[in-house]
Amino acid sequence: MTMKKKLRFLLPVALLLGLLLSGCSTKAPEYNAKKPLGPQINYTITGIDAGAGIMATTQKALTEYGLTKDNWQLQTSSTAAMTSTLDKAIRHHEPIVITGWQPHWMFTKYPIKFLKDPKHVYGKSENIHTIVRKGLKQDKPEAYEMLDRFHWTPTEMSQVMIQVNNGKDPERAAKEWIQAHPDQVKSWTKGIKKVSGHPTLKMTYVAWDSEIASTNVVAEVLRGLGYKVTIQAMEMQPMWASIATNVADAQVAAWLPTTSAKYYHDYQGKFVDLGTNLKGARVGLAVPKYMTNINSIEDLKNNE
Ligand code: PBE
């Protein structure tokens, strides 16, 4: 084939391919503040894993704000799937409503805002608690003392989370954070005797970014005290059960008083609550800031 002939053949093929491809990319329309929001997103809130407290609370919010009447629904997925859907929506300026919480890097990485919750369905304020098994104080007093003292700020937790989100191994990220914050770590361990013989200590957690960060930091500090610490990721219900049945020693993943309320009550009396390890967490619904006319959960309603 001559060059000319080749072109005569290839050009229509390329054109056809181009047409086909552009037809395939079903680009959703950009957010339109002048139109009702519901139909633009099929009345769907993008959620995370079914076991998360935020999912149960969001179901409750749908009922309490009268959104189920409009057929609003909550889609189950995972944190990773939700943040990648959010990423895509933001790149294309599309409307989206997600289940959001802080501390989390989604609020640093993306221009998003919490929706006001005038009925306080998600609670007024949320803290993270440390929960240990009964008898830990007698069996492993040094570990108990450290766990009791452990506390940090949302900013500090975010420092570890960002590193892990950037691809760093969580144990490495925890070690580096500990090295960079010797005074903070000293306040959790000062005066506690190192234990001998490498006694084991088991922590359980749910693999949310916040809990990956806190659990790894606490595990590393306890290793520094001489414990042979294992950490095991699981769903929320087995995590609470593991402490209640003495299979595990501690977890630092109890978002309270609202998000983990169900398990806190189900297992009441079968664990020891060591109180807050992080103050000022927040849970709710969130949208991109370019959705300027949507500022409260109430705004999802009645806007047709
Ligand atoms: N979260 C993060 C969890 C707790 C930690 C808000 C996704 C939840 O149970 O919903």
Coordinates of C-alpha atoms in Angstrom, one line a residue, residues 10-287:
L10 CA -6.7 4.7 8.3
L11 CA -8.4 8.1 8.5
P12 CA -12.0 7.0 8.5
V13 CA -11.1 4.2 10.9
A14 CA -9.5 6.7 13.3
L15 CA -12.5 9.0 12.9
L16 CA -14.9 6.2 13.7
L17 CA -12.9 5.2 16.7
G18 CA -12.9 8.7 18.0
L19 CA -16.6 9.0 17.6
L20 CA -17.2 5.7 19.4
L21 CA -14.9 6.7 22.3
S22 CA -16.5 10.1 22.8
G23 CA -19.9 8.4 22.8
C24 CA -18.7 5.9 25.4
S25 CA -17.5 8.3 28.0
T26 CA -20.7 9.0 29.8
K27 CA -19.7 12.2 31.4
A28 CA -22.3 13.2 34.0
P29 CA -23.5 16.8 33.9
E30 CA -21.8 19.4 36.0
Y31 CA -23.6 20.6 39.2
N32 CA -26.5 22.9 38.4
A33 CA -27.5 25.0 41.4
K34 CA -30.6 26.2 39.6
K35 CA -32.0 22.7 39.3
P36 CA -33.2 20.5 42.3
L37 CA -30.3 18.4 43.6
G38 CA -32.1 15.1 44.1
P39 CA -32.7 14.1 40.5
Q40 CA -29.1 15.2 39.6
I41 CA -27.6 12.5 41.8
N42 CA -30.5 10.0 41.6
Y43 CA -31.3 10.8 45.3
T44 CA -28.2 8.9 46.3
I45 CA -25.7 9.5 49.1
T46 CA -22.4 7.8 48.5
G47 CA -21.5 5.9 51.7
I48 CA -18.8 3.5 52.9
D49 CA -18.7 0.0 54.4
A50 CA -22.0 -1.3 55.8
G51 CA -20.6 -1.9 59.3
A52 CA -19.5 1.7 59.9
G53 CA -21.4 3.7 62.5
I54 CA -21.7 6.6 60.1
M55 CA -23.9 4.4 57.8
A56 CA -26.3 3.6 60.6
T57 CA -26.4 7.3 61.7
T58 CA -27.0 8.4 58.0
Q59 CA -30.0 6.0 57.7
K60 CA -31.4 7.6 60.8
A61 CA -30.7 11.1 59.3
L62 CA -32.6 10.1 56.2
T63 CA -35.7 9.2 58.3
E64 CA -35.4 12.2 60.7
Y65 CA -35.1 14.8 58.0
G66 CA -37.9 13.2 56.0
L67 CA -35.6 12.3 53.1
T68 CA -36.8 8.7 52.7
K69 CA -40.2 10.2 51.5
D70 CA -38.3 11.6 48.5
N71 CA -36.7 8.2 48.1
W72 CA -33.3 9.4 49.1
Q73 CA -31.0 6.3 49.6
L74 CA -27.6 5.5 51.0
Q75 CA -25.3 3.6 48.8
T76 CA -22.9 1.1 50.6
S77 CA -19.3 0.9 49.2
S78 CA -16.0 1.4 51.0
T79 CA -13.9 4.3 52.1
A80 CA -11.6 3.8 49.0
A81 CA -14.5 3.6 46.6
M82 CA -16.2 6.6 48.1
T83 CA -13.1 8.8 48.0
S84 CA -12.4 7.8 44.4
T85 CA -16.0 8.6 43.4
L86 CA -15.5 11.9 45.2
D87 CA -12.2 12.5 43.4
K88 CA -13.9 12.0 40.0
A89 CA -16.9 14.2 40.9
I90 CA -14.7 17.0 42.0
R91 CA -12.5 16.8 38.8
H92 CA -15.7 17.1 36.7
H93 CA -17.5 19.6 38.9
E94 CA -20.3 17.1 39.4
P95 CA -22.8 17.1 42.3
I96 CA -22.2 14.5 45.0
V97 CA -23.2 13.9 48.7
I98 CA -20.9 11.7 50.8
T99 CA -20.7 10.4 54.3
G100 CA -17.8 12.4 55.7
W101 CA -15.7 12.5 58.9
Q102 CA -12.8 14.2 60.5
P103 CA -9.9 13.6 61.1
H104 CA -9.5 12.4 57.6
W105 CA -7.4 13.5 54.7
M106 CA -10.5 13.9 52.4
F107 CA -10.9 17.3 54.0
T108 CA -7.4 18.4 53.2
K109 CA -7.2 16.9 49.8
Y110 CA -10.6 18.1 48.5
P111 CA -12.6 21.3 48.8
I112 CA -15.5 19.9 50.7
K113 CA -17.7 21.1 53.6
F114 CA -19.9 19.4 56.2
L115 CA -23.6 20.0 55.9
K116 CA -25.2 21.5 59.0
D117 CA -27.2 19.1 61.1
P118 CA -29.7 21.2 63.0
K119 CA -31.4 18.1 64.5
H120 CA -28.0 16.8 65.8
V121 CA -28.6 13.3 64.4
Y122 CA -24.8 12.9 64.2
G123 CA -24.4 14.2 67.7
K124 CA -23.1 17.6 68.9
S125 CA -19.5 16.5 69.2
E126 CA -17.7 13.3 68.8
N127 CA -14.6 12.0 70.6
I128 CA -12.5 8.8 70.1
H129 CA -12.1 6.6 73.2
T130 CA -9.7 3.9 74.2
I131 CA -11.4 0.6 75.2
V132 CA -9.6 -2.2 77.1
R133 CA -10.6 -5.6 78.3
K134 CA -11.6 -6.2 81.9
G135 CA -8.6 -7.4 84.0
L136 CA -6.0 -5.7 81.9
K137 CA -5.1 -3.4 84.7
Q138 CA -4.2 -6.4 86.9
D139 CA -2.6 -8.5 84.2
K140 CA -0.5 -5.9 82.4
P141 CA -0.4 -2.7 84.5
E142 CA 2.3 -1.0 82.4
A143 CA 0.4 -1.4 79.2
Y144 CA -2.8 -0.3 80.9
E145 CA -1.1 2.8 82.2
M146 CA 0.2 3.8 78.8
L147 CA -3.2 3.1 77.1
D148 CA -4.8 5.2 79.8
R149 CA -2.5 8.1 79.1
F150 CA -2.6 8.0 75.3
H151 CA -4.2 11.0 73.7
W152 CA -3.4 13.2 70.8
T153 CA -5.0 15.9 68.6
P154 CA -6.8 15.6 65.2
T155 CA -3.8 17.5 63.6
E156 CA -1.4 14.9 65.0
M157 CA -3.5 12.0 63.9
S158 CA -3.7 13.6 60.4
Q159 CA 0.1 13.8 60.2
V160 CA 0.3 10.0 60.3
M161 CA -2.8 9.5 58.1
I162 CA -1.4 11.7 55.3
Q163 CA 1.9 9.7 55.2
V164 CA -0.1 6.4 54.9
N165 CA -2.3 7.9 52.2
N166 CA 0.8 8.9 50.3
G167 CA 1.8 5.2 50.3
K168 CA 4.0 4.9 53.4
D169 CA 3.8 1.6 55.3
P170 CA 1.7 2.3 58.4
E171 CA 4.2 0.9 60.8
R172 CA 7.0 3.0 59.3
A173 CA 4.8 6.1 59.4
A174 CA 4.0 5.4 63.1
K175 CA 7.8 4.9 63.9
E176 CA 8.7 8.2 62.1
W177 CA 5.9 10.1 63.9
I178 CA 7.1 8.8 67.2
Q179 CA 10.7 9.8 66.5
A180 CA 9.5 13.3 65.5
H181 CA 7.4 13.8 68.7
P182 CA 9.6 12.6 71.6
D183 CA 8.1 14.9 74.2
Q184 CA 4.5 13.8 73.4
V185 CA 5.5 10.1 73.5
K186 CA 7.4 10.7 76.8
S187 CA 4.2 12.1 78.4
W188 CA 2.5 8.8 77.7
T189 CA 5.4 6.6 79.0
K190 CA 7.3 8.6 81.6
G191 CA 7.9 6.6 84.8
I192 CA 6.4 3.4 83.3
K193 CA 8.8 0.4 83.9
K194 CA 9.9 -1.5 80.8
V195 CA 8.5 -5.1 81.0
S196 CA 10.7 -8.1 80.6
G197 CA 10.2 -11.4 78.8
H198 CA 8.3 -9.8 75.9
P199 CA 4.7 -10.4 77.1
T200 CA 2.2 -10.4 74.2
L201 CA -0.4 -7.8 73.8
K202 CA -3.2 -7.9 71.2
M203 CA -4.9 -4.9 69.7
T204 CA -7.9 -5.0 67.3
Y205 CA -9.1 -2.2 65.0
V206 CA -11.2 -1.5 61.9
A207 CA -9.1 -0.6 58.9
W208 CA -10.3 3.0 58.6
D209 CA -7.5 5.5 57.9
S210 CA -7.8 7.1 61.3
E211 CA -7.6 3.8 63.2
I212 CA -4.7 2.5 61.1
A213 CA -2.9 5.6 62.2
S214 CA -3.7 5.5 65.9
T215 CA -3.4 1.7 66.3
N216 CA 0.0 1.6 64.7
V217 CA 1.3 4.5 66.8
V218 CA 0.1 3.0 70.1
A219 CA 1.4 -0.5 69.1
E220 CA 4.8 1.0 68.4
V221 CA 4.9 2.8 71.8
L222 CA 3.9 -0.4 73.6
R223 CA 6.6 -2.3 71.7
G224 CA 9.0 0.3 73.1
L225 CA 7.9 -0.7 76.6
G226 CA 8.8 -4.3 75.9
Y227 CA 5.6 -5.8 74.7
K228 CA 5.2 -8.1 71.7
V229 CA 2.3 -6.3 70.2
T230 CA 0.1 -7.8 67.4
I231 CA -2.6 -5.7 65.7
Q232 CA -5.5 -7.3 63.8
A233 CA -8.0 -5.5 61.5
M234 CA -11.6 -6.7 61.5
E235 CA -15.2 -5.4 61.3
M236 CA -16.6 -3.2 64.0
Q237 CA -18.8 -5.8 65.7
P238 CA -16.0 -8.4 66.1
M239 CA -13.7 -5.7 67.3
W240 CA -16.0 -4.9 70.2
A241 CA -16.6 -8.6 70.8
S242 CA -12.8 -9.3 70.9
I243 CA -12.4 -7.0 73.9
A244 CA -15.6 -8.2 75.6
T245 CA -14.5 -11.8 75.4
N246 CA -10.9 -11.2 76.4
V247 CA -9.6 -12.3 73.0
A248 CA -7.9 -8.9 72.6
D249 CA -6.5 -6.5 75.1
A250 CA -7.3 -3.1 73.7
Q251 CA -8.7 -0.9 70.9
V252 CA -8.4 2.8 70.3
A253 CA -11.2 3.1 67.8
A254 CA -14.3 3.9 69.7
W255 CA -16.0 7.0 68.1
L256 CA -18.5 8.2 70.8
P257 CA -21.1 9.0 71.9
T258 CA -22.9 8.6 68.6
T259 CA -21.0 6.7 65.9
S260 CA -20.2 3.5 67.9
A261 CA -23.2 3.8 70.2
K262 CA -24.8 0.5 69.2
Y263 CA -21.8 -1.6 70.2
Y264 CA -21.0 0.5 73.3
H265 CA -24.4 -0.4 74.6
D266 CA -24.5 -4.0 73.3
Y267 CA -21.3 -4.8 75.2
Q268 CA -21.8 -2.5 78.2
G269 CA -20.3 -3.9 81.3
K270 CA -17.9 -6.2 79.4
F271 CA -15.1 -3.7 78.8
V272 CA -13.3 -0.8 80.5
D273 CA -13.7 2.6 78.9
L274 CA -10.4 4.6 79.5
G275 CA -12.0 7.7 78.1
T276 CA -11.0 10.1 75.3
N277 CA -7.8 9.7 73.3
L278 CA -8.8 12.3 70.7
K279 CA -11.2 15.3 71.2
G280 CA -13.0 17.1 68.4
A281 CA -13.8 14.4 65.8
R282 CA -16.7 15.0 63.6
V283 CA -19.1 12.9 61.5
G284 CA -21.8 13.9 59.0
L285 CA -22.7 14.5 55.4
A286 CA -20.4 16.5 53.2
V287 CA -20.5 18.0 49.7

